[in-house]
Short mmCIF file of C-alpha atoms in Angstrom, two decimals:
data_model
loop_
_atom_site.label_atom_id
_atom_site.label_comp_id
_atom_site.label_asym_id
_atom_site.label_seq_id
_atom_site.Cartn_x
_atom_site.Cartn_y
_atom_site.Cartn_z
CA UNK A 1156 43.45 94.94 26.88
CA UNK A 1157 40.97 93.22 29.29
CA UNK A 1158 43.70 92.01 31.33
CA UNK A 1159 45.64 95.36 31.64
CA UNK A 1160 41.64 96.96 32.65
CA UNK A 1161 41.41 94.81 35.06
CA UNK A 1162 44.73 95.17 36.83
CA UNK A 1163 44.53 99.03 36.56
CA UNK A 1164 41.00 98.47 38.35
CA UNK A 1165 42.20 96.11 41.54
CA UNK A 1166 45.44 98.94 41.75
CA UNK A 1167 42.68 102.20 42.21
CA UNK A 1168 40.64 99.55 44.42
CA UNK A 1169 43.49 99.24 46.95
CA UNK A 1170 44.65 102.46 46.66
CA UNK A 1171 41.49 104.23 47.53
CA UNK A 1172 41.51 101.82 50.37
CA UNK A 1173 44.78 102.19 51.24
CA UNK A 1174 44.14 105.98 51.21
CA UNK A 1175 40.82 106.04 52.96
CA UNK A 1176 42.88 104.18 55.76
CA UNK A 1177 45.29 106.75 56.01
CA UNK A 1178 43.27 109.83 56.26
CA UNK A 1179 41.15 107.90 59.12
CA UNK A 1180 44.48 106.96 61.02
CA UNK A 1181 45.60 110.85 60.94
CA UNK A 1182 42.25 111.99 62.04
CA UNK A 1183 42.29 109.92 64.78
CA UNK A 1184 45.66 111.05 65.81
CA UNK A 1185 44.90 114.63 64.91
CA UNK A 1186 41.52 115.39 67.07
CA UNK A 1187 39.88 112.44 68.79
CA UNK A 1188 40.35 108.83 70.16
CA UNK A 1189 37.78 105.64 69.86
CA UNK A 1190 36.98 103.58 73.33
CA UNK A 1191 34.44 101.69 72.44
CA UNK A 1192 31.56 103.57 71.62
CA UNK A 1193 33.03 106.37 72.95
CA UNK A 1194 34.92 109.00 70.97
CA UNK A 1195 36.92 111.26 73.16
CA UNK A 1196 39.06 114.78 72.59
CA UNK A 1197 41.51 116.20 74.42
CA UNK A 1198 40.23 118.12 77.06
CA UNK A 1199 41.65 121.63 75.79
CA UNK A 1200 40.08 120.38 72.63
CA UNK A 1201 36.56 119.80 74.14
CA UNK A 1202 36.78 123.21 76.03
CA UNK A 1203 36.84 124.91 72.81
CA UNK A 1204 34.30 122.49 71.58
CA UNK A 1205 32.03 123.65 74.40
CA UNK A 1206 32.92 127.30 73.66
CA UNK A 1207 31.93 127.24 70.03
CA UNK A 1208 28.70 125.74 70.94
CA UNK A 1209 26.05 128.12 69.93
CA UNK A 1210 22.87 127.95 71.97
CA UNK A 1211 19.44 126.99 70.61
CA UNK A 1212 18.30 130.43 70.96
CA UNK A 1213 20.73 132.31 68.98
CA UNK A 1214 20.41 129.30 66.61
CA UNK A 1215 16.79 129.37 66.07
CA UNK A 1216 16.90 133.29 65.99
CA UNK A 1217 19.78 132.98 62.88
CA UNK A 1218 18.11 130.45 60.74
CA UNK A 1219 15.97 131.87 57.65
CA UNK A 1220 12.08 131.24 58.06
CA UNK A 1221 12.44 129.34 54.55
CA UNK A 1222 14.03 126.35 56.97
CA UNK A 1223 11.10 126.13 58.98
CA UNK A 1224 8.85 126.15 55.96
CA UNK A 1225 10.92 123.57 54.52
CA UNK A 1226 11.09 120.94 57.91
CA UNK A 1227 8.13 118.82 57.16
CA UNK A 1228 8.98 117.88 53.89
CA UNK A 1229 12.11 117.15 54.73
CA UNK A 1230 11.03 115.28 57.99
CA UNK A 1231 8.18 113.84 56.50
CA UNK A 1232 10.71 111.63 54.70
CA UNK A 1233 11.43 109.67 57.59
CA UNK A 1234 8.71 107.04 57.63
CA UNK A 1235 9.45 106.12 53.87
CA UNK A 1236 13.19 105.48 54.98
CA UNK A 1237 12.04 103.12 57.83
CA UNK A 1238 10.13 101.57 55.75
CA UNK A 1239 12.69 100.87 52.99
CA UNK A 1240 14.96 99.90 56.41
CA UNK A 1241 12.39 97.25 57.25
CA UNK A 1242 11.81 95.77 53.86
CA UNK A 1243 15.36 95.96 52.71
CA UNK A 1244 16.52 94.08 55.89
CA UNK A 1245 13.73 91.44 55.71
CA UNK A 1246 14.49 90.85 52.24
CA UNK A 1247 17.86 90.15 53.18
CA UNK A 1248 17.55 88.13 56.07
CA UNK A 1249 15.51 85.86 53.78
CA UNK A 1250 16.56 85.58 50.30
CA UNK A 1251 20.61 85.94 50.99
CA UNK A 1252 20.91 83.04 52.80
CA UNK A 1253 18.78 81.28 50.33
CA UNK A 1254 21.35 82.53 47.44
CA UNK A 1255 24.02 81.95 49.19
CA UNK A 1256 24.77 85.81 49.14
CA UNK A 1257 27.07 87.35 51.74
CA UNK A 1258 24.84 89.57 54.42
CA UNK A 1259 25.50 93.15 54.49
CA UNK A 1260 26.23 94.54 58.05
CA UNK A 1261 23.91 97.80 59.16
CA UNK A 1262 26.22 98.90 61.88
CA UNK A 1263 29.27 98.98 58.82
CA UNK A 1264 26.59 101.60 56.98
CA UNK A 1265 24.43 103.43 59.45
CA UNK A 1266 26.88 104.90 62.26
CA UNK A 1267 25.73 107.74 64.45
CA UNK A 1268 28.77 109.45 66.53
CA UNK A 1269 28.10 113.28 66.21
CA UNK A 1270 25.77 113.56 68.52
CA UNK A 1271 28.82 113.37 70.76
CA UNK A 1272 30.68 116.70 69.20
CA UNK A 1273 30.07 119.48 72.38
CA UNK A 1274 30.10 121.86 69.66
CA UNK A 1275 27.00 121.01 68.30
CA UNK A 1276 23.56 122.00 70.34
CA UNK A 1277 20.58 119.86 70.27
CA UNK A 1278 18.91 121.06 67.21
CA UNK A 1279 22.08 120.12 65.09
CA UNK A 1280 22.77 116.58 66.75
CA UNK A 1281 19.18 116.45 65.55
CA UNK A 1282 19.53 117.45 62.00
CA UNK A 1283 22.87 115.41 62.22
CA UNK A 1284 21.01 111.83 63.43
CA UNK A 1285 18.67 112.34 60.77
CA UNK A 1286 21.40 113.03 57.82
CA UNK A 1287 23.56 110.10 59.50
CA UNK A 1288 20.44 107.56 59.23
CA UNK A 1289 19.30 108.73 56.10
CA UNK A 1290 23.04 108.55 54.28
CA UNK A 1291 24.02 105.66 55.85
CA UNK A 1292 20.36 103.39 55.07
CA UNK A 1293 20.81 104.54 51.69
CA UNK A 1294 24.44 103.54 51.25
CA UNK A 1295 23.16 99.99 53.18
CA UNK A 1296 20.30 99.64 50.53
CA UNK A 1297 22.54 100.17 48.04
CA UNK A 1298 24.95 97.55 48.80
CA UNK A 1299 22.29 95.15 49.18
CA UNK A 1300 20.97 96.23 45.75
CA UNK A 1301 24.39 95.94 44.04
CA UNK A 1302 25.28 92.68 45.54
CA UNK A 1303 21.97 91.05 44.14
CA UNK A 1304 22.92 92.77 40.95
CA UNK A 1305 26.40 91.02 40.53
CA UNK A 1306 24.63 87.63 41.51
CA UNK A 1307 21.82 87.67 39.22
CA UNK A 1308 22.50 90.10 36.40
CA UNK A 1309 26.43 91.51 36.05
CA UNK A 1310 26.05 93.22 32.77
CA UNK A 1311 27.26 97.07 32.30
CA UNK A 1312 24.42 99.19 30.59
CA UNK A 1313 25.08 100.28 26.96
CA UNK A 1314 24.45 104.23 28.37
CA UNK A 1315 26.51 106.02 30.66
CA UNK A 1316 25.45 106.23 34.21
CA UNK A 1317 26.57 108.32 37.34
CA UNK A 1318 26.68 106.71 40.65
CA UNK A 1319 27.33 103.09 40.11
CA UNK A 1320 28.56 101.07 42.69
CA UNK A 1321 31.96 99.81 42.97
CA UNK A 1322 31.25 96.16 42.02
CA UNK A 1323 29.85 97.77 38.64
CA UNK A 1324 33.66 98.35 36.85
CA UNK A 1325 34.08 94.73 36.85
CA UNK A 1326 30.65 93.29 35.20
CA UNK A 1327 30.56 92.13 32.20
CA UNK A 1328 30.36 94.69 28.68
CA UNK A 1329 27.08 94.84 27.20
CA UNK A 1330 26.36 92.56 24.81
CA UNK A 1331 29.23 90.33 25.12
CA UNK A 1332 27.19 87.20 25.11
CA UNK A 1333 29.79 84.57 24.42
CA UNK A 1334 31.16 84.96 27.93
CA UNK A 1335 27.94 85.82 29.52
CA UNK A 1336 26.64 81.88 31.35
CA UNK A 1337 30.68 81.84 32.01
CA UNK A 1338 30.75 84.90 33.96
CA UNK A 1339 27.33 84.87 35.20
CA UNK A 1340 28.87 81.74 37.45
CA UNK A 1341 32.20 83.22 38.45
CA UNK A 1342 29.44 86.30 39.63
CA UNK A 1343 27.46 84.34 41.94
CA UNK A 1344 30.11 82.72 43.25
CA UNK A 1345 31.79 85.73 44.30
CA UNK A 1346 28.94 87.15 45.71
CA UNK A 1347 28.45 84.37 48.18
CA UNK A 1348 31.90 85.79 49.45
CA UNK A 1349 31.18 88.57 49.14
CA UNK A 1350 33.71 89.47 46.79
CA UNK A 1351 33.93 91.27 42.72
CA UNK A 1352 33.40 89.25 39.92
CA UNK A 1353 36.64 88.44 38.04
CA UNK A 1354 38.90 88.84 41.29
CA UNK A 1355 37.48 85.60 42.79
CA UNK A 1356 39.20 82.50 42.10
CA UNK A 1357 36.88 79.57 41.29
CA UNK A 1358 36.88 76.25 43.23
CA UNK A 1359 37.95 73.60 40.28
CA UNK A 1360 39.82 70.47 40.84
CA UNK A 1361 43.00 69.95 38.84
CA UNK A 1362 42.77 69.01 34.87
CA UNK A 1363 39.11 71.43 35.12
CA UNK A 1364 39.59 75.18 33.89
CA UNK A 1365 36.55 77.48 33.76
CA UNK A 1366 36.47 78.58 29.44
CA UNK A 1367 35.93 81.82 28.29
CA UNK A 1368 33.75 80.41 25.47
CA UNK A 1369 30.78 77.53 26.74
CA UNK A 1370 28.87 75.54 25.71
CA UNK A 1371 25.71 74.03 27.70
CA UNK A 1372 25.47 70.30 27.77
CA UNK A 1373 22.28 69.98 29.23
CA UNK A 1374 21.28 73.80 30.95
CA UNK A 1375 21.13 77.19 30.07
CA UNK A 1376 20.84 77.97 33.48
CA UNK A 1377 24.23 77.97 35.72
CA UNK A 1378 24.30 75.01 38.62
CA UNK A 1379 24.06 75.38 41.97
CA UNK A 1380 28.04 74.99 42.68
CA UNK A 1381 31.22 76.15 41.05
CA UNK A 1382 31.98 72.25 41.17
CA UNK A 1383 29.22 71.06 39.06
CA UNK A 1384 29.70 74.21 36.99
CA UNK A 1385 33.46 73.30 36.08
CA UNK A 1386 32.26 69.72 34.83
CA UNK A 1387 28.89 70.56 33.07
CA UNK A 1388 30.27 72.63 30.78
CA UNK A 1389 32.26 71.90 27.93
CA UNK A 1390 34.25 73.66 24.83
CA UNK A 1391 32.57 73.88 21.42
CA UNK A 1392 34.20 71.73 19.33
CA UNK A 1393 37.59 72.75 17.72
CA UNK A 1394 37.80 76.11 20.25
CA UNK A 1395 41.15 76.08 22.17
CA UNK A 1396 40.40 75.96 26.06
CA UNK A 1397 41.23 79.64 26.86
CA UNK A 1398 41.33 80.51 31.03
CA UNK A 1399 38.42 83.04 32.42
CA UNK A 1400 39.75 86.47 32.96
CA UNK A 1401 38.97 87.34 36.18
#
């Protein structure tokens, strides 16, 4: 059953990828082209960009008074996001490399192109910069978060919860303690590559298989490699060596 899981898991992994590719690829064929940092139309394409354009008047003039009302709080927002950009990013830049944890990138989370649609005036590139920083620091914050959560602490909660990240599938069930130290390694060594627990091979030499059920010689904590992890650990006695799932 845990095997069959976790194959059915790495299939909807690559097809969403595989999907998310495609969509991008026809968009890109459909309306624009990337040169760099430049994303450029068609030119009968832009002219109707720059005809749909509605002016900051007319705008400001159509918008309900509510909006306005609304602005500050919604505005007001942006020094507590800097601030989680700061401390999220310092965090990282110092404990990661000290884990061994695979940096996230920024510029793969917080991209801002649509200030470059002609169709927008400058009141909606505005609103648009803001949503584009916002999304993307919180999607950046979150990878950071789940990362450190498959390195230190891979464990599914007992209650159902919405908006997990996609490393979350492949912890390990609560309460299955037998396989916990086991997997806890296999964890932080995937995180180091930046990869999901239970799809990352781990480094042993020949004759040395990680066990589903351990026993601690001398630690309850896991070592500092995958090397000395495959030798300090041994079967209890009379248990048949049985290979990790990953």
């Amino acid at each position: 059953m845990e095997e069959r899981i976790q194959h059915l898991l790495a299939q909807i992994s690559a097809l969403q990828s595989e999907l998310r590719t495609e969509l991008h690829q026809r968009e890109i064929k459909l309306f624009y082209r990337i040169t760099g940092k430049h994303i450029e139309f068609d030119e009968a394409v832009g002219k109707v960009h720059r005809e749909l354009k509605v002016d900051l008047v007319s705008w400001m003039l159509s918008s309900r008074p509510q909006n306005f009302l609304a602005a500050p709080f919604v505005y007001g927002l942006v020094f507590p996001l800097v601030f989680l950009d700061i401390c999220i990013s310092i965090y990282q830049a110092i404990c990661f490399p000290i884990y061994g944890i695979a940096k996230v990138k920024r510029a793969d989370y917080i991209v801002m192109d649509r200030w470059q649609l002609r169709y927008l005036n400058f009141m909606e590139r505005f609103h648009c910069a803001y949503c584009e920083y916002a999304n993307g620091l919180i999607a950046y914050a979150s990878e950071i978060a789940a990362r450190t959560e498959q390195y230190w602490c891979p464990i599914k909660l007992a209650r159902k919860v919405l908006g997990t990240h996609a490393r979350y599938e492949r912890f390990l069930m609560y309460g299955e303690a037998a396989r916990y130290q086991a997997h806890l390694a296999v964890s932080m060594h995937c995180a180091s590559r930046n990869r999901s627990a239970r799809t990352c091979p781990l480094n042993c030499t020949a004759g040395e298989k990680p066990l589903r059920s351990l026993e601690v010689q001398s630690t309850s904590r896991p070592p500092s490699s995958m090397r000395s992890w495959c030798t300090a650990y041994r079967p209890r006695r009379g248990q048949t060596d049985r290979p990790l799932q990953h």
